[in-house]
């Protein structure tokens, strides 16, 4: 983006994401999921379009997930809404005061996020939750634009290794490291500078997928510890401008 280019707003990015067709195989896959449906949701109209980030455009905490769930946000059209991962995530966000309610069932369920924005590395549901390197690269510009628009970000919670890799790829592109990146681990922290924002903390978390929560790899106290840490990192001060 040139120095004088107009910065897209979150609303503009959302419109572009929803209309995106850069990965035809993913668009066809998502449409097919919405046509066949899951037995429990046969009476519902699936969203089956790319799922944009959502939340508070002034947020100081940004969460980055992997990609929409086939019968979760690919069905409901809102990130982490309508599946087991979302149940875990929004319960934890509510306990920490970042969400207005503990449940997220559909786009009009009344949920609001406080000081928080949630997005993903990839915005179309991929087969087996495994986007290809090309699909991840296709979707990366939207994350870059969101980070340019979210001017108050202080803490970035990366949910799982793929999200963590996507955020670090972005930092390598547009930012600088204030502390070295270590291996991906739950509660690992890296301090980075982003354009206009010094001392942003990247805080890694295991993804609240059923695979992790059903096996005890991620427990509710472990997820609570992430948002307690995010809360403490915010501290009382406003974002520092550089
Ligand atoms: S994954 Fe991203 S880049 Fe690919 S079609 Fe969906 S929104 Fe577009």
Coordinates of C-alpha atoms and ligand atoms in Angstrom, one line a residue:
X1 CA 0.0 0.0 0.0
X2 CA 1.5 3.4 -1.0
X3 CA 2.0 6.1 1.6
X4 CA -0.9 8.1 0.3
X5 CA -3.3 5.2 -0.3
X6 CA -6.7 5.4 1.5
X7 CA -6.7 2.9 4.5
X8 CA -9.6 0.5 4.1
X9 CA -12.0 0.4 7.1
X10 CA -13.1 -2.8 8.8
X11 CA -16.5 -2.4 7.0
X12 CA -14.8 -2.1 3.6
X13 CA -12.6 -5.1 4.3
X14 CA -15.7 -7.1 5.4
X15 CA -17.5 -6.4 2.1
X16 CA -14.4 -7.4 0.1
X17 CA -14.0 -10.6 2.0
X18 CA -17.6 -11.7 1.6
X19 CA -17.3 -11.2 -2.1
X20 CA -13.9 -12.9 -2.5
X21 CA -13.5 -15.6 -5.1
X22 CA -9.7 -16.0 -5.1
X23 CA -9.8 -19.7 -4.2
X24 CA -12.4 -21.3 -6.5
X25 CA -11.9 -24.8 -5.0
X26 CA -12.7 -23.5 -1.5
X27 CA -15.8 -21.5 -2.7
X28 CA -17.1 -24.7 -4.4
X29 CA -16.3 -26.8 -1.3
X30 CA -18.2 -24.3 1.0
X31 CA -21.2 -24.1 -1.4
X32 CA -21.4 -27.9 -1.5
X33 CA -21.3 -28.1 2.4
X34 CA -24.2 -25.7 2.4
X35 CA -26.1 -27.7 -0.2
X36 CA -25.7 -31.1 1.5
X37 CA -25.9 -29.8 5.1
X38 CA -25.6 -31.7 8.3
X39 CA -28.7 -33.6 9.5
X40 CA -29.1 -31.3 12.6
X41 CA -29.2 -28.2 10.4
X42 CA -31.3 -29.4 7.4
X43 CA -33.8 -26.6 8.0
X44 CA -31.2 -23.9 7.9
X45 CA -29.8 -21.8 5.1
X46 CA -26.1 -22.0 5.2
X47 CA -24.0 -18.8 4.9
X48 CA -21.5 -20.6 2.6
X49 CA -19.6 -17.4 1.7
X50 CA -16.2 -16.2 3.1
X51 CA -16.6 -15.3 6.8
X52 CA -15.2 -11.8 7.7
X53 CA -13.7 -10.8 11.0
X54 CA -16.0 -9.2 13.5
X55 CA -16.0 -7.2 16.7
X56 CA -14.9 -3.8 18.0
X57 CA -13.0 -1.8 15.4
X58 CA -11.3 0.1 18.3
X59 CA -10.3 -3.2 19.9
X60 CA -7.0 -3.6 21.8
X61 CA -7.3 -7.4 21.7
X62 CA -7.3 -9.2 18.4
X63 CA -7.9 -12.9 18.2
X64 CA -6.8 -14.8 15.1
X65 CA -8.2 -18.3 14.4
X66 CA -7.6 -20.9 11.7
X67 CA -10.6 -20.9 9.4
X68 CA -14.4 -21.3 9.5
X69 CA -15.8 -24.6 10.6
X70 CA -17.7 -26.4 7.9
X71 CA -21.0 -26.5 9.9
X72 CA -20.0 -23.7 12.3
X73 CA -19.3 -20.3 10.9
X74 CA -19.6 -21.6 7.3
X75 CA -23.2 -22.1 8.4
X76 CA -23.8 -19.0 10.5
X77 CA -21.6 -16.5 8.8
X78 CA -19.9 -15.2 12.0
X79 CA -16.5 -16.3 13.2
X80 CA -16.4 -19.1 15.8
X81 CA -20.2 -19.1 15.9
X82 CA -22.3 -22.3 15.9
X83 CA -19.8 -25.0 16.8
X84 CA -17.9 -26.6 19.7
X85 CA -14.8 -24.4 19.2
X86 CA -16.9 -21.3 19.5
X87 CA -18.7 -22.6 22.6
X88 CA -15.4 -22.9 24.4
X89 CA -14.0 -19.6 23.1
X90 CA -17.0 -17.3 23.8
X91 CA -17.5 -18.9 27.3
X92 CA -13.9 -18.0 28.1
X93 CA -14.2 -14.5 26.6
X94 CA -17.3 -13.9 28.6
X95 CA -15.6 -15.1 31.8
X96 CA -12.8 -12.6 31.1
X97 CA -15.2 -9.7 30.3
X98 CA -14.4 -9.5 26.6
X99 CA -17.8 -10.9 25.4
X100 CA -21.3 -9.8 26.5
X101 CA -22.6 -13.4 26.8
X102 CA -21.2 -16.9 27.0
X103 CA -23.0 -18.4 24.0
X104 CA -22.8 -17.8 20.3
X105 CA -25.4 -19.6 18.2
X106 CA -26.1 -17.3 15.2
X107 CA -25.4 -13.8 13.8
X108 CA -28.4 -12.2 15.5
X109 CA -28.0 -13.8 18.9
X110 CA -27.3 -10.4 20.6
X111 CA -23.6 -11.2 21.4
X112 CA -21.2 -8.2 21.4
X113 CA -17.5 -8.1 21.9
X114 CA -15.8 -5.7 24.2
X115 CA -12.4 -4.2 23.2
X116 CA -12.0 -7.4 21.1
X117 CA -12.0 -8.3 17.4
X118 CA -11.9 -11.8 16.1
X119 CA -10.6 -12.9 12.7
X120 CA -8.9 -15.8 11.0
X121 CA -5.9 -16.8 8.9
X122 CA -8.3 -18.2 6.2
X123 CA -11.9 -17.1 5.7
X124 CA -13.4 -20.1 3.8
X125 CA -13.8 -23.5 5.4
X126 CA -11.1 -25.8 4.1
X127 CA -11.4 -29.6 3.7
X128 CA -10.2 -31.3 7.0
X129 CA -9.5 -27.8 8.4
X130 CA -6.2 -27.8 6.4
X131 CA -5.9 -24.9 4.1
X132 CA -3.1 -25.2 1.5
X133 CA -0.1 -22.9 1.4
X134 CA -1.6 -21.2 -1.7
X135 CA -5.0 -20.6 0.0
X136 CA -3.2 -19.2 3.1
X137 CA -1.2 -16.9 0.9
X138 CA -4.4 -15.8 -1.0
X139 CA -6.1 -14.8 2.2
X140 CA -3.1 -13.2 3.9
X141 CA -3.8 -9.7 2.5
X142 CA -7.1 -9.5 4.4
X143 CA -5.3 -10.0 7.7
X144 CA -2.8 -7.3 6.7
X145 CA -5.6 -4.9 6.0
X146 CA -7.4 -5.7 9.2
X147 CA -4.2 -5.0 11.2
X148 CA -3.8 -1.7 9.4
X149 CA -7.4 -0.7 10.3
X150 CA -7.2 -1.9 13.9
X151 CA -5.1 1.0 15.1
X152 CA -5.5 0.3 18.9
X153 CA -4.3 -3.3 18.9
X154 CA -2.1 -4.1 21.9
X155 CA -2.4 -7.9 22.3
X156 CA -2.9 -10.5 19.5
X157 CA -4.1 -13.9 20.6
X158 CA -3.2 -16.6 18.1
X159 CA -5.4 -19.6 18.3
X160 CA -3.3 -22.6 17.0
X161 CA -0.1 -22.9 15.0
X162 CA -1.5 -22.0 11.6
X163 CA -2.9 -18.7 13.0
X164 CA 0.4 -18.1 14.8
X165 CA 2.3 -18.7 11.6
X166 CA 0.0 -16.3 9.7
X167 CA 0.5 -13.5 12.2
X168 CA 4.3 -14.0 12.3
X169 CA 4.4 -13.9 8.5
X170 CA 2.6 -10.6 8.7
X171 CA 5.0 -9.2 11.3
X172 CA 8.0 -10.2 9.1
X173 CA 6.3 -8.3 6.3
X174 CA 5.2 -5.1 8.1
X175 CA 6.7 -5.0 11.6
X176 CA 9.8 -5.7 13.6
X177 CA 10.6 -8.1 16.5
X178 CA 11.2 -6.6 20.0
X179 CA 11.8 -10.1 21.4
X180 CA 12.7 -13.3 19.5
X181 CA 10.0 -15.7 18.3
X182 CA 10.3 -19.0 20.2
X183 CA 8.6 -22.3 19.2
X184 CA 4.8 -22.3 19.2
X185 CA 3.5 -23.1 22.7
X186 CA 0.5 -22.3 24.9
X187 CA 1.0 -18.9 26.5
X188 CA 4.2 -18.2 24.6
X189 CA 4.7 -14.5 24.1
X190 CA 6.5 -12.4 21.5
X191 CA 6.8 -8.6 21.6
X192 CA 6.6 -6.9 18.2
X193 CA 6.3 -3.4 16.8
X194 CA 3.7 -2.8 14.1
X195 CA 3.4 0.3 12.0
X196 CA 2.2 3.0 14.4
X197 CA 2.1 0.7 17.4
X198 CA 5.1 -0.2 19.6
X199 CA 5.2 -3.1 22.0
X200 CA 2.3 -5.3 20.7
X201 CA 2.3 -8.7 22.4
X202 CA 1.6 -11.8 20.4
X203 CA 0.1 -14.3 22.8
X204 CA -0.2 -17.9 21.6
X205 CA -2.9 -20.3 22.6
X206 CA -3.8 -23.8 21.7
X207 CA -6.8 -23.8 19.4
X208 CA -10.1 -24.6 21.1
X209 CA -10.9 -27.3 18.6
X210 CA -12.8 -30.4 19.7
X211 CA -9.6 -32.4 19.0
X212 CA -7.9 -30.4 21.7
X213 CA -10.7 -29.8 24.2
X214 CA -12.0 -33.4 24.1
X215 CA -8.5 -34.8 24.8
X216 CA -7.5 -32.4 27.5
X217 CA -4.7 -30.8 25.4
X218 CA -6.6 -27.5 26.1
X219 CA -8.6 -27.2 29.4
X220 CA -10.9 -24.3 30.4
X221 CA -8.4 -23.1 33.0
X222 CA -5.7 -23.1 30.3
X223 CA -7.9 -20.9 28.1
X224 CA -8.8 -18.7 30.9
X225 CA -5.1 -18.1 31.6
X226 CA -4.8 -16.7 28.1
X227 CA -7.4 -14.1 28.5
X228 CA -6.3 -13.3 32.1
X229 CA -2.9 -12.6 30.6
X230 CA -4.3 -10.6 27.8
X231 CA -6.2 -8.5 30.3
X232 CA -3.1 -7.9 32.4
X233 CA -1.1 -6.9 29.3
X234 CA -3.6 -4.2 28.5
X235 CA -3.0 -2.5 31.8
X236 CA -4.5 0.9 32.5
X237 CA -2.7 2.9 29.8
X238 CA -4.0 3.8 26.3
X239 CA -2.2 2.5 23.2
X240 CA 1.2 4.0 22.7
X241 CA 1.6 5.8 19.3
X242 CA 4.9 5.8 17.5
Ligands
LIG1 S1 -9.9 -18.4 1.5 FE1 -9.7 -16.1 1.6 S2 -8.7 -15.7 -0.4 FE2 -9.6 -17.7 -0.6 S3 -11.6 -17.4 -1.5 FE3 -11.9 -17.4 0.8 S4 -11.7 -15.3 1.4 FE4 -10.9 -15.4 -0.7

